[in-house]
Amino acid sequence: MSSMITTATWVPRGFAAPFPTKYNFDEAEFERIAELAKLQLDDANEDLEEAQEQEGGAQLTGDAPEGTNAKSSSREEDPNPIDIDDDDLKEYDLEHYDDDDDQPEGQRMDMFGNIKSLAYYESNKDDPYITLPEGQDEDDDREELQILATDNLLLAAKVEDELAHLEVYVYEDGADNLYVHHDIMLPAIPLCVEWLDLPVSKPNVEKDSTANFVAIGTMDPDIEIWDLDTIDCMYPNTILGQGGNPEGEMKKKKKKKAKKANDEYHVDAILSLAANRKHRNLLASASADKTVKLWDLNTAKCAKSYSYHTDKVCSLAWHAVESTVLLSGSYDRTVVAADMRAPDAKVPRWGVESDVENVRWDPHDPNFFFVSTENGIIHYHDVRNAPSTPEASKPLWTLQAHDESLSAFDINTNIPGYMATGSTDKTVKLWNITPAGPALVVSRNLDVGKVFSTTFAPDPEVGFRLAVAGSKGTMHIWDTSTNASVRLAFAHKMANTPEADVEDKLIGVADDDVDEGDENGIGAGEDEAESMDED
C-alpha cells in the first residue's frame, strides 16, 4: 500500500480538551449536514442526467422478452429435485413443519427450553453473574482518549492509495511515545493544514473563547474547518468557499462554473493557509487560481480577494508585529509583502531565481524574512530594503541548502538561529544561523522518503523536537538535543545539556519499523564546507 504525508503542523500545549467528546448526530446536526451536502447531491443528480442524455435516453425497463416466462428464464431447472416422498424424509414430516400444534398441557416448549428457570434482576448491580460495573467500558474508552496538559498534538495530512485523511497524533514527550489519537476523512488530497484557536460555527460557545480547530486545504477549491476536540465527526463545522453555500446562486452545479477567479471563493486547489494570531477571526488562503483571499471566520465569508501574482500562490506568512502585513510567495518567482488594509496600494516585490516553495518571517527579528525555492536555495531579505524591480533584489545572504527542491523548511521560534530544511533528496539538515551566515550543523536521512514536512515543536519545553514526514507516509519526531553536533552548536541555549554519549533519539508510531542504527549522519565537523554566497 502506497502512502505519503504531504504536510504537518503542531498544536501548542494546553489547547486540546482533556477528554474529547464523541460526535452527537442529533436532528439539528442532521439538518445542518443536509444543507451543506445539498450541492454535492445536486452535482450527482446532474451527472446522472447528463449520462442518460449521452446514452440517447435509453432506459432499462427490466421487462422480459415477449413470449418468455420471466420466472423460468431467470433460473435453470434443477436436474436433481428433492423427493418429499422419500422414506428417510417422511419421518420428519416436512409437509406439516410450519403447522401450529397445540402444546401438551402442563409443559411449555420455548426456544431456550425451561425458560422459567432464568432469573431476572431490575438492576445489573443485583445480578451476581455480572461482575463488571455499569459504565466501565465507557470509562475505559474515556481514559484512552484522554490528552494530558503535557501532551502535544501533531496534525499530519496523509494519503493512502486513494484515501485521504488527517491523522491527529498525540506526542508524550516524557514517555517518548507517539500514537494516532483519531483521524478525519477528507474529500481530496490535502495540501496544507493550519491550526486555529477560534471556535468556528460551534453553537453555544463564545466567539472570542479559545478552541482547538484545524483548517485544511486540498486539491478541491474549498477549505474545510474541523473541531479537533470532537471525534468521529461526519462533516466539517464549516466549509469556506462555494461548497459551504448551497443556497441562492450557489445552487448551480459548481463543476459547470468556469474556473475564473472571483472575489467570493477559490476555483482551484488551496496551496497555503495562514491564521492571523492577533486578529483571530482572520484566515488567509493562497490558491492555484493565482489569488489570495482573506476569510472572516465569524461569518465564514470571504472578506477580500487579492491578485498580487501572475501564477499559483503557494505560501503565506503573517507578520508577527505588523499583524495586517501578509507575505506571499508564488510560482511567478516573486515574493510580495502587502498590507491587507490597502489592497490598491503598490506593493513591494522581491524576485528569486526559481519557483517559490516557502516563505517565513524571522521570528526573532521581524524586519527579515526567508524564502526557499525549488532549486534548493534559501534567500534572506530585509523587508525595509525593497527593490525597485524584482530583478534588482539583493538578499543579505543566499544558501544552497540542497541540490534538489527545498520542499520543507522551518525556523525555530524558541531557539534563535536554529533552522531546519528538508528536500526531495530525502535528507534533513539542521543549520546554525550566525552573524556571518548559516552554518551546517548536521545532515540526516531519517528514512521517511522524500521529505515534505519539517516542523519544530512550538513549546519551549520541547523546543528541540523536530517532526519529519514524507513520501513513505511515516511520521517521526527527532529529539535533536540528543545529537552531539547540535549540543555543540546550541549548548548555551539548552537548559539541561544531555550526556555526551547519548545516541540520537528518533520516535515513531509503534507500527513504524525504523532502525535508528541504520541512519547515515554527517556531523558538522565532517561537512562544514557547505556552499554559501553572500551579497
Short mmCIF file of C-alpha atoms in Angstrom, two decimals:
data_model
loop_
_atom_site.label_atom_id
_atom_site.label_comp_id
_atom_site.label_asym_id
_atom_site.label_seq_id
_atom_site.Cartn_x
_atom_site.Cartn_y
_atom_site.Cartn_z
CA MET A 1 0.00 0.00 0.00
CA SER A 2 1.43 3.36 -1.05
CA SER A 3 1.08 6.31 1.32
CA MET A 4 2.57 9.71 1.95
CA ILE A 5 2.28 12.61 4.37
CA THR A 6 2.02 15.84 2.41
CA THR A 7 2.15 18.34 5.28
CA ALA A 8 2.06 18.55 9.07
CA THR A 9 1.74 21.08 11.87
CA TRP A 10 1.88 21.13 15.69
CA VAL A 11 -0.77 22.16 18.21
CA PRO A 12 0.61 24.04 21.24
CA ARG A 13 0.08 22.55 24.66
CA GLY A 14 -2.98 23.49 26.68
CA PHE A 15 -5.50 23.92 23.86
CA ALA A 16 -6.71 20.33 23.39
CA ALA A 17 -9.63 19.23 25.56
CA PRO A 18 -8.54 16.71 28.23
CA PHE A 19 -11.39 14.41 27.19
CA PRO A 20 -12.54 14.84 23.56
CA THR A 21 -16.24 14.29 23.03
CA LYS A 22 -17.89 11.76 20.76
CA TYR A 23 -19.82 13.12 17.81
CA ASN A 24 -23.55 13.56 18.54
CA PHE A 25 -25.74 13.11 15.49
CA ASP A 26 -29.00 14.80 16.51
CA GLU A 27 -31.79 16.29 14.45
CA ALA A 28 -30.22 19.75 14.33
CA GLU A 29 -26.93 18.30 13.14
CA PHE A 30 -28.75 16.26 10.50
CA GLU A 31 -30.38 19.41 9.12
CA ARG A 32 -27.04 21.24 9.07
CA ILE A 33 -25.32 18.44 7.19
CA ALA A 34 -28.24 18.17 4.76
CA GLU A 35 -27.84 21.84 3.85
CA LEU A 36 -24.06 21.61 3.49
CA ALA A 37 -24.31 18.44 1.38
CA LYS A 38 -27.01 19.76 -0.92
CA LEU A 39 -24.53 21.00 -3.51
CA GLN A 40 -22.88 17.57 -3.78
CA LEU A 41 -26.26 15.88 -4.14
CA ASP A 42 -27.27 18.27 -6.89
CA ASP A 43 -23.99 17.55 -8.66
CA ALA A 44 -24.63 13.81 -8.53
CA ASN A 45 -28.17 14.17 -9.92
CA GLU A 46 -27.00 16.36 -12.77
CA ASP A 47 -24.18 13.93 -13.55
CA LEU A 48 -26.75 11.15 -13.78
CA GLU A 49 -28.98 13.20 -16.08
CA GLU A 50 -26.05 14.05 -18.33
CA ALA A 51 -25.03 10.41 -18.55
CA GLN A 52 -28.57 9.40 -19.51
CA GLU A 53 -28.75 12.11 -22.18
CA GLN A 54 -25.46 10.96 -23.67
CA GLU A 55 -26.80 7.44 -24.00
CA GLY A 56 -29.67 8.73 -26.12
CA GLY A 57 -32.29 8.49 -23.42
CA ALA A 58 -32.08 4.71 -23.26
CA GLN A 59 -33.69 3.34 -20.13
CA LEU A 60 -33.60 -0.06 -18.51
CA THR A 61 -37.18 -1.33 -18.10
CA GLY A 62 -36.50 -4.80 -16.77
CA ASP A 63 -39.32 -6.32 -18.97
CA ALA A 64 -38.75 -9.85 -20.21
CA PRO A 65 -38.90 -10.51 -23.98
CA GLU A 66 -42.35 -11.29 -25.39
CA GLY A 67 -43.36 -14.93 -25.16
CA THR A 68 -40.85 -15.66 -22.42
CA ASN A 69 -41.66 -16.72 -18.88
CA ALA A 70 -39.62 -14.33 -16.74
CA LYS A 71 -39.60 -16.69 -13.80
CA SER A 72 -38.39 -19.69 -15.72
CA SER A 73 -35.87 -17.73 -17.77
CA SER A 74 -34.19 -16.32 -14.67
CA ARG A 75 -33.17 -19.71 -13.39
CA GLU A 76 -32.39 -23.09 -14.76
CA GLU A 77 -34.37 -26.23 -13.94
CA ASP A 78 -32.82 -28.18 -11.09
CA PRO A 79 -31.55 -31.51 -12.50
CA ASN A 80 -31.86 -33.21 -9.06
CA PRO A 81 -35.22 -32.22 -7.49
CA ILE A 82 -35.96 -33.17 -3.88
CA ASP A 83 -38.42 -36.08 -3.49
CA ILE A 84 -40.57 -35.35 -0.42
CA ASP A 85 -41.93 -38.92 -0.53
CA ASP A 86 -38.53 -40.31 0.29
CA ASP A 87 -38.71 -42.74 3.26
CA ASP A 88 -35.87 -41.01 5.09
CA LEU A 89 -37.62 -37.64 4.87
CA LYS A 90 -41.09 -38.87 5.87
CA GLU A 91 -40.07 -39.31 9.50
CA TYR A 92 -39.50 -35.56 9.76
CA ASP A 93 -42.99 -34.74 8.39
CA LEU A 94 -41.76 -31.75 6.44
CA GLU A 95 -45.21 -31.13 4.93
CA HIS A 96 -46.53 -30.10 8.35
CA TYR A 97 -43.32 -28.46 9.60
CA ASP A 98 -44.84 -24.96 9.86
CA ASP A 99 -48.18 -26.01 11.32
CA ASP A 100 -49.10 -24.62 14.75
CA ASP A 101 -49.52 -27.57 17.08
CA ASP A 102 -51.06 -27.25 20.47
CA GLN A 103 -48.50 -27.90 23.15
CA PRO A 104 -49.29 -30.62 25.72
CA GLU A 105 -50.95 -29.35 28.86
CA GLY A 106 -48.59 -28.70 31.72
CA GLN A 107 -45.45 -28.40 29.54
CA ARG A 108 -44.14 -25.28 27.83
CA MET A 109 -41.64 -25.53 25.00
CA ASP A 110 -39.63 -22.39 24.29
CA MET A 111 -36.56 -21.58 22.31
CA PHE A 112 -34.47 -21.84 25.45
CA GLY A 113 -36.22 -24.82 26.97
CA ASN A 114 -37.36 -24.32 30.56
CA ILE A 115 -37.19 -20.54 30.48
CA LYS A 116 -38.85 -20.27 33.90
CA SER A 117 -35.54 -21.20 35.46
CA LEU A 118 -33.98 -17.92 34.27
CA ALA A 119 -33.72 -15.21 36.91
CA TYR A 120 -34.27 -11.55 36.10
CA TYR A 121 -32.97 -8.54 38.06
CA GLU A 122 -34.13 -4.96 37.86
CA SER A 123 -30.53 -3.73 38.01
CA ASN A 124 -27.29 -5.29 36.83
CA LYS A 125 -25.84 -4.46 40.25
CA ASP A 126 -28.13 -7.13 41.79
CA ASP A 127 -27.08 -9.82 39.31
CA PRO A 128 -24.29 -11.96 40.88
CA TYR A 129 -23.16 -13.14 37.45
CA ILE A 130 -22.38 -9.64 36.16
CA THR A 131 -19.04 -8.65 37.65
CA LEU A 132 -18.25 -5.57 35.54
CA PRO A 133 -19.84 -2.39 36.89
CA GLU A 134 -22.06 -0.37 34.61
CA GLY A 135 -20.23 2.22 32.53
CA GLN A 136 -16.79 0.68 32.96
CA ASP A 137 -16.38 0.24 29.21
CA GLU A 138 -17.26 3.89 28.72
CA ASP A 139 -14.77 4.90 31.41
CA ASP A 140 -12.04 2.81 29.76
CA ASP A 141 -12.72 4.43 26.38
CA ARG A 142 -12.69 7.86 28.02
CA GLU A 143 -9.29 7.19 29.59
CA GLU A 144 -7.87 6.00 26.26
CA LEU A 145 -8.93 9.29 24.64
CA GLN A 146 -7.50 11.45 27.43
CA ILE A 147 -5.00 14.14 26.44
CA LEU A 148 -2.75 15.47 29.21
CA ALA A 149 -1.65 19.07 29.64
CA THR A 150 1.93 17.94 28.95
CA ASP A 151 0.99 16.28 25.63
CA ASN A 152 1.35 17.84 22.20
CA LEU A 153 -0.95 17.21 19.26
CA LEU A 154 0.59 16.79 15.83
CA LEU A 155 -1.60 17.06 12.73
CA ALA A 156 -0.50 15.16 9.62
CA ALA A 157 -2.27 15.24 6.25
CA LYS A 158 -1.97 11.73 4.84
CA VAL A 159 -2.83 9.96 1.59
CA GLU A 160 -3.08 6.16 1.43
CA ASP A 161 -3.81 4.82 -2.04
CA GLU A 162 -6.96 6.77 -2.96
CA LEU A 163 -7.94 7.57 0.64
CA ALA A 164 -7.15 10.99 2.13
CA HIS A 165 -7.40 11.82 5.81
CA LEU A 166 -5.94 13.93 8.61
CA GLU A 167 -4.20 11.94 11.33
CA VAL A 168 -4.23 13.51 14.80
CA TYR A 169 -1.19 12.27 16.73
CA VAL A 170 -0.52 12.60 20.44
CA TYR A 171 3.12 13.07 21.41
CA GLU A 172 4.04 12.21 25.00
CA ASP A 173 7.48 13.67 25.41
CA GLY A 174 8.17 12.25 28.87
CA ALA A 175 7.30 8.71 27.74
CA ASP A 176 8.89 9.03 24.27
CA ASN A 177 5.58 7.91 22.82
CA LEU A 178 3.81 8.87 19.59
CA TYR A 179 0.45 7.43 18.54
CA VAL A 180 -2.58 8.23 16.38
CA HIS A 181 -5.40 9.52 18.59
CA HIS A 182 -8.06 9.74 15.85
CA ASP A 183 -8.37 10.73 12.21
CA ILE A 184 -10.61 12.82 9.96
CA MET A 185 -11.69 11.75 6.48
CA LEU A 186 -11.00 14.28 3.72
CA PRO A 187 -12.61 14.71 0.27
CA ALA A 188 -9.38 15.14 -1.73
CA ILE A 189 -5.58 15.11 -1.47
CA PRO A 190 -4.63 17.51 1.38
CA LEU A 191 -2.03 20.17 0.56
CA CYS A 192 -1.93 22.46 3.61
CA VAL A 193 -3.00 22.42 7.26
CA GLU A 194 -3.35 25.34 9.68
CA TRP A 195 -4.26 25.12 13.35
CA LEU A 196 -6.89 27.58 14.66
CA ASP A 197 -7.58 28.67 18.24
CA LEU A 198 -11.02 30.10 17.44
CA PRO A 199 -14.33 28.16 17.71
CA VAL A 200 -15.78 28.27 14.20
CA SER A 201 -19.52 27.65 13.76
CA LYS A 202 -19.72 25.96 17.14
CA PRO A 203 -23.08 26.60 18.85
CA ASN A 204 -23.35 27.74 22.47
CA VAL A 205 -19.71 28.87 22.55
CA GLU A 206 -18.42 32.43 22.84
CA LYS A 207 -16.75 33.56 19.62
CA ASP A 208 -13.81 35.09 21.49
CA SER A 209 -13.08 31.97 23.54
CA THR A 210 -10.16 29.69 22.74
CA ALA A 211 -10.69 26.40 20.96
CA ASN A 212 -8.88 23.62 19.11
CA PHE A 213 -9.76 23.66 15.41
CA VAL A 214 -7.98 22.96 12.13
CA ALA A 215 -8.34 24.40 8.63
CA ILE A 216 -7.47 22.07 5.75
CA GLY A 217 -6.80 22.95 2.13
CA THR A 218 -6.98 20.24 -0.54
CA MET A 219 -6.98 19.79 -4.29
CA ASP A 220 -10.60 20.96 -4.12
CA PRO A 221 -11.21 24.74 -4.06
CA ASP A 222 -12.99 24.62 -0.68
CA ILE A 223 -11.43 24.96 2.79
CA GLU A 224 -12.76 22.62 5.47
CA ILE A 225 -12.67 23.55 9.17
CA TRP A 226 -12.94 20.78 11.78
CA ASP A 227 -13.21 20.65 15.56
CA LEU A 228 -10.25 18.61 16.86
CA ASP A 229 -11.93 18.08 20.24
CA THR A 230 -14.77 16.07 18.69
CA ILE A 231 -14.03 12.62 17.31
CA ASP A 232 -15.90 10.55 14.69
CA CYS A 233 -17.34 13.68 13.04
CA MET A 234 -19.20 13.09 9.80
CA TYR A 235 -18.88 16.58 8.34
CA PRO A 236 -16.77 19.72 8.98
CA ASN A 237 -18.03 22.53 11.17
CA THR A 238 -17.65 24.97 8.30
CA ILE A 239 -16.69 24.99 4.64
CA LEU A 240 -15.13 28.19 3.30
CA GLY A 241 -15.91 28.54 -0.37
CA GLN A 242 -18.53 27.50 -2.84
CA GLY A 243 -19.23 24.16 -1.16
CA GLY A 244 -20.30 25.93 2.02
CA ASN A 245 -23.04 27.96 0.30
CA PRO A 246 -25.65 25.61 -1.13
CA GLU A 247 -28.33 28.29 -1.16
CA GLY A 248 -29.02 31.13 -3.59
CA GLU A 249 -26.64 31.48 -6.51
CA MET A 250 -24.57 28.57 -5.25
CA LYS A 251 -27.27 26.10 -6.23
CA LYS A 252 -25.80 25.88 -9.70
CA LYS A 253 -23.53 22.97 -10.43
CA LYS A 254 -20.06 24.08 -9.46
CA LYS A 255 -18.37 21.80 -12.00
CA LYS A 256 -20.11 23.71 -14.75
CA LYS A 257 -18.88 27.05 -13.47
CA ALA A 258 -15.97 28.44 -15.41
CA LYS A 259 -12.74 28.30 -13.46
CA LYS A 260 -12.42 32.04 -13.42
CA ALA A 261 -11.04 33.79 -10.34
CA ASN A 262 -13.57 35.88 -8.44
CA ASP A 263 -13.91 37.81 -5.19
CA GLU A 264 -16.10 35.30 -3.32
CA TYR A 265 -14.39 31.91 -3.38
CA HIS A 266 -11.46 29.97 -4.83
CA VAL A 267 -11.87 27.98 -8.03
CA ASP A 268 -8.72 25.85 -7.82
CA ALA A 269 -6.61 23.93 -5.31
CA ILE A 270 -5.74 25.52 -1.95
CA LEU A 271 -1.94 25.61 -1.61
CA SER A 272 -1.40 27.52 1.65
CA LEU A 273 -3.26 28.73 4.74
CA ALA A 274 -2.20 31.28 7.37
CA ALA A 275 -4.13 32.14 10.53
CA ASN A 276 -3.70 35.63 11.98
CA ARG A 277 -2.75 35.18 15.66
CA LYS A 278 -3.66 38.76 16.63
CA HIS A 279 -6.87 39.15 14.62
CA ARG A 280 -8.02 35.62 15.38
CA ASN A 281 -11.07 35.72 13.13
CA LEU A 282 -8.93 36.22 10.00
CA LEU A 283 -7.64 33.36 7.86
CA ALA A 284 -5.64 33.94 4.66
CA SER A 285 -5.61 31.38 1.84
CA ALA A 286 -3.50 31.03 -1.28
CA SER A 287 -4.64 29.12 -4.33
CA ALA A 288 -3.61 27.78 -7.69
CA ASP A 289 -6.17 30.23 -9.13
CA LYS A 290 -3.45 32.94 -8.57
CA THR A 291 -5.40 34.77 -5.85
CA VAL A 292 -5.01 35.35 -2.11
CA LYS A 293 -8.22 35.53 -0.11
CA LEU A 294 -8.97 36.83 3.37
CA TRP A 295 -11.75 35.00 5.25
CA ASP A 296 -13.78 36.17 8.23
CA LEU A 297 -14.19 33.05 10.36
CA ASN A 298 -17.06 34.60 12.32
CA THR A 299 -19.20 34.77 9.18
CA ALA A 300 -17.42 32.07 7.10
CA LYS A 301 -17.37 34.54 4.20
CA CYS A 302 -14.58 35.93 2.01
CA ALA A 303 -13.85 39.46 3.22
CA LYS A 304 -11.43 40.42 0.45
CA SER A 305 -9.63 38.93 -2.55
CA TYR A 306 -6.19 39.99 -3.78
CA SER A 307 -4.45 39.42 -7.11
CA TYR A 308 -0.80 40.25 -6.49
CA HIS A 309 0.65 37.38 -8.53
CA THR A 310 0.50 36.09 -12.09
CA ASP A 311 0.91 32.41 -11.24
CA LYS A 312 -0.03 29.94 -8.49
CA VAL A 313 0.37 31.35 -4.97
CA CYS A 314 1.98 28.65 -2.83
CA SER A 315 2.98 30.10 0.56
CA LEU A 316 1.74 32.70 3.08
CA ALA A 317 3.01 34.16 6.37
CA TRP A 318 1.61 36.92 8.62
CA HIS A 319 3.98 39.48 10.11
CA ALA A 320 4.43 38.96 13.86
CA VAL A 321 4.28 42.69 14.79
CA GLU A 322 2.53 44.43 11.88
CA SER A 323 -0.36 42.00 12.01
CA THR A 324 -2.02 43.25 8.82
CA VAL A 325 1.06 42.64 6.63
CA LEU A 326 1.00 39.35 4.73
CA LEU A 327 3.96 37.78 2.95
CA SER A 328 3.11 35.71 -0.12
CA GLY A 329 5.25 33.63 -2.47
CA SER A 330 4.32 32.43 -5.94
CA TYR A 331 5.34 30.29 -8.88
CA ASP A 332 5.79 33.56 -10.76
CA ARG A 333 9.13 33.69 -8.85
CA THR A 334 8.23 36.73 -6.78
CA VAL A 335 7.52 37.43 -3.11
CA VAL A 336 5.13 40.21 -2.03
CA ALA A 337 4.75 41.89 1.38
CA ALA A 338 1.34 43.57 1.28
CA ASP A 339 -0.76 45.43 3.83
CA MET A 340 -4.21 43.83 3.65
CA ARG A 341 -5.81 47.14 4.63
CA ALA A 342 -4.62 48.79 1.41
CA PRO A 343 -5.46 46.42 -1.44
CA ASP A 344 -4.95 49.05 -4.13
CA ALA A 345 -1.58 50.30 -2.91
CA LYS A 346 1.62 49.44 -4.74
CA VAL A 347 3.25 46.50 -3.00
CA PRO A 348 6.99 45.80 -2.54
CA ARG A 349 8.08 42.81 -4.58
CA TRP A 350 11.22 40.66 -4.45
CA GLY A 351 12.40 38.25 -7.13
CA VAL A 352 14.07 34.83 -6.90
CA GLU A 353 15.68 32.55 -9.48
CA SER A 354 13.04 29.76 -9.46
CA ASP A 355 9.57 28.86 -8.17
CA VAL A 356 8.97 29.77 -4.53
CA GLU A 357 8.39 26.85 -2.14
CA ASN A 358 8.03 28.53 1.28
CA VAL A 359 8.17 31.99 2.87
CA ARG A 360 8.80 32.67 6.59
CA TRP A 361 9.27 35.76 8.72
CA ASP A 362 12.22 35.66 11.08
CA PRO A 363 10.51 35.08 14.46
CA HIS A 364 13.42 36.71 16.33
CA ASP A 365 13.71 39.83 14.14
CA PRO A 366 10.54 40.70 12.18
CA ASN A 367 12.43 43.03 9.85
CA PHE A 368 13.72 39.99 7.94
CA PHE A 369 12.19 37.08 6.07
CA PHE A 370 13.27 33.81 4.43
CA VAL A 371 12.38 32.45 1.01
CA SER A 372 13.05 28.85 -0.06
CA THR A 373 12.94 27.84 -3.72
CA GLU A 374 12.50 24.83 -5.94
CA ASN A 375 16.20 24.59 -6.78
CA GLY A 376 17.21 24.21 -3.11
CA ILE A 377 18.25 27.80 -2.33
CA ILE A 378 17.28 29.92 0.69
CA HIS A 379 17.25 33.73 0.46
CA TYR A 380 17.36 36.05 3.49
CA HIS A 381 15.92 39.53 2.87
CA ASP A 382 15.49 42.77 4.79
CA VAL A 383 11.87 43.90 4.30
CA ARG A 384 12.97 47.53 4.71
CA ASN A 385 15.13 47.32 1.57
CA ALA A 386 12.52 46.78 -1.09
CA PRO A 387 13.97 46.72 -4.64
CA SER A 388 12.74 48.97 -7.42
CA THR A 389 12.08 45.88 -9.54
CA PRO A 390 12.05 42.15 -8.63
CA GLU A 391 15.14 41.63 -10.78
CA ALA A 392 17.06 44.12 -8.63
CA SER A 393 16.54 42.12 -5.42
CA LYS A 394 19.64 41.77 -3.23
CA PRO A 395 19.33 39.32 -0.33
CA LEU A 396 21.58 39.66 2.71
CA TRP A 397 22.74 36.12 2.01
CA THR A 398 21.78 33.07 -0.05
CA LEU A 399 22.35 29.45 0.83
CA GLN A 400 22.44 26.43 -1.47
CA ALA A 401 20.91 24.17 1.19
CA HIS A 402 20.09 21.19 -1.06
CA ASP A 403 20.78 20.07 -4.61
CA GLU A 404 17.09 19.29 -5.20
CA SER A 405 13.82 21.03 -4.35
CA LEU A 406 13.71 22.52 -0.85
CA SER A 407 10.27 21.09 -0.08
CA ALA A 408 10.27 21.63 3.70
CA PHE A 409 11.59 24.48 5.80
CA ASP A 410 11.14 25.83 9.34
CA ILE A 411 12.66 28.34 11.77
CA ASN A 412 12.69 27.50 15.48
CA THR A 413 10.62 30.06 17.40
CA ASN A 414 12.20 29.15 20.76
CA ILE A 415 15.88 28.90 19.81
CA PRO A 416 17.29 31.89 17.86
CA GLY A 417 19.28 30.95 14.77
CA TYR A 418 18.07 27.35 14.62
CA MET A 419 16.82 26.34 11.15
CA ALA A 420 15.71 23.02 9.61
CA THR A 421 15.42 22.18 5.92
CA GLY A 422 14.11 19.12 4.13
CA SER A 423 14.33 18.15 0.48
CA THR A 424 13.20 15.69 -2.14
CA ASP A 425 16.79 14.39 -1.93
CA LYS A 426 15.49 12.56 1.24
CA THR A 427 17.75 14.43 3.68
CA VAL A 428 17.01 16.70 6.63
CA LYS A 429 19.59 19.36 7.51
CA LEU A 430 19.93 21.46 10.64
CA TRP A 431 21.57 24.89 10.48
CA ASN A 432 23.00 27.44 12.90
CA ILE A 433 22.45 30.98 11.62
CA THR A 434 25.26 33.19 12.90
CA PRO A 435 26.04 36.86 12.13
CA ALA A 436 28.36 35.58 9.40
CA GLY A 437 25.59 33.49 7.87
CA PRO A 438 24.18 29.94 8.22
CA ALA A 439 26.48 27.02 9.02
CA LEU A 440 25.56 23.36 8.60
CA VAL A 441 25.23 21.54 11.93
CA VAL A 442 24.12 18.05 10.89
CA SER A 443 22.54 16.21 7.96
CA ARG A 444 20.42 13.07 8.28
CA ASN A 445 18.48 10.61 6.18
CA LEU A 446 15.61 9.73 8.54
CA ASP A 447 14.09 7.09 6.25
CA VAL A 448 10.87 8.99 5.55
CA GLY A 449 11.42 9.09 1.79
CA LYS A 450 11.24 12.45 0.07
CA VAL A 451 10.88 14.99 2.87
CA PHE A 452 7.66 17.02 2.67
CA SER A 453 7.45 18.40 6.21
CA THR A 454 9.94 19.54 8.84
CA THR A 455 8.37 21.45 11.74
CA PHE A 456 9.73 22.37 15.17
CA ALA A 457 7.54 21.90 18.24
CA PRO A 458 6.05 25.24 19.38
CA ASP A 459 6.51 24.94 23.16
CA PRO A 460 9.79 25.81 24.95
CA GLU A 461 9.74 22.51 26.88
CA VAL A 462 10.03 20.59 23.58
CA GLY A 463 11.77 23.27 21.52
CA PHE A 464 14.40 20.87 20.16
CA ARG A 465 11.84 18.33 18.86
CA LEU A 466 11.53 18.23 15.08
CA ALA A 467 8.64 16.45 13.35
CA VAL A 468 9.66 14.97 9.99
CA ALA A 469 7.45 13.23 7.42
CA GLY A 470 7.45 12.50 3.72
CA SER A 471 6.69 10.19 0.83
CA LYS A 472 6.80 6.96 2.86
CA GLY A 473 3.78 8.03 4.92
CA THR A 474 5.53 7.75 8.28
CA MET A 475 5.82 10.42 10.97
CA HIS A 476 8.96 10.68 13.12
CA ILE A 477 9.92 13.07 15.89
CA TRP A 478 13.63 13.71 16.19
CA ASP A 479 14.88 14.93 19.57
CA THR A 480 17.71 16.95 18.07
CA SER A 481 19.08 17.82 21.51
CA THR A 482 20.44 14.26 21.69
CA ASN A 483 22.67 14.87 18.65
CA ALA A 484 26.30 15.63 19.52
CA SER A 485 26.69 18.27 16.80
CA VAL A 486 23.51 20.07 17.87
CA ARG A 487 24.64 20.06 21.50
CA LEU A 488 27.96 21.55 20.44
CA ALA A 489 26.32 24.32 18.39
CA PHE A 490 23.47 25.21 20.80
CA ALA A 491 24.81 24.17 24.22
CA HIS A 492 24.46 27.72 25.55
CA LYS A 493 20.75 27.63 24.66
CA MET A 494 19.94 24.33 26.37
CA ALA A 495 18.51 24.26 29.87
CA ASN A 496 19.78 20.73 30.52
CA THR A 497 22.62 19.51 28.35
CA PRO A 498 22.37 15.73 27.75
CA GLU A 499 25.28 13.42 28.42
CA ALA A 500 27.92 13.27 25.70
CA ASP A 501 27.37 9.60 24.93
CA VAL A 502 23.59 9.86 24.31
CA GLU A 503 22.54 8.46 20.92
CA ASP A 504 20.20 10.31 18.59
CA LYS A 505 16.60 9.79 19.70
CA LEU A 506 14.07 9.22 16.92
CA ILE A 507 10.47 8.46 17.89
CA GLY A 508 7.83 6.99 15.58
CA VAL A 509 4.49 5.25 15.99
CA ALA A 510 4.55 1.61 17.06
CA ASP A 511 3.85 0.29 13.55
CA ASP A 512 6.78 2.13 12.02
CA ASP A 513 9.79 -0.19 11.84
CA VAL A 514 12.61 2.31 11.96
CA ASP A 515 16.13 1.09 12.60
CA GLU A 516 17.86 4.09 14.11
CA GLY A 517 21.24 2.41 13.82
CA ASP A 518 20.96 2.34 10.04
CA GLU A 519 20.64 6.11 9.67
CA ASN A 520 23.53 7.78 7.95
CA GLY A 521 24.66 11.01 9.59
CA ILE A 522 27.12 13.68 8.64
CA GLY A 523 28.40 15.72 11.58
CA ALA A 524 29.20 19.38 11.31
CA GLY A 525 32.86 18.58 11.60
CA GLU A 526 32.62 16.29 8.57
CA ASP A 527 30.90 18.74 6.28
CA GLU A 528 31.34 22.39 7.16
CA ALA A 529 32.17 23.47 3.63
CA GLU A 530 28.55 23.87 2.54
CA SER A 531 28.41 26.40 -0.28
CA MET A 532 27.03 29.83 0.64
CA ASP A 533 27.07 33.03 -1.38
CA GLU A 534 26.94 36.37 0.37
CA ASP A 535 25.95 39.68 -1.17
#
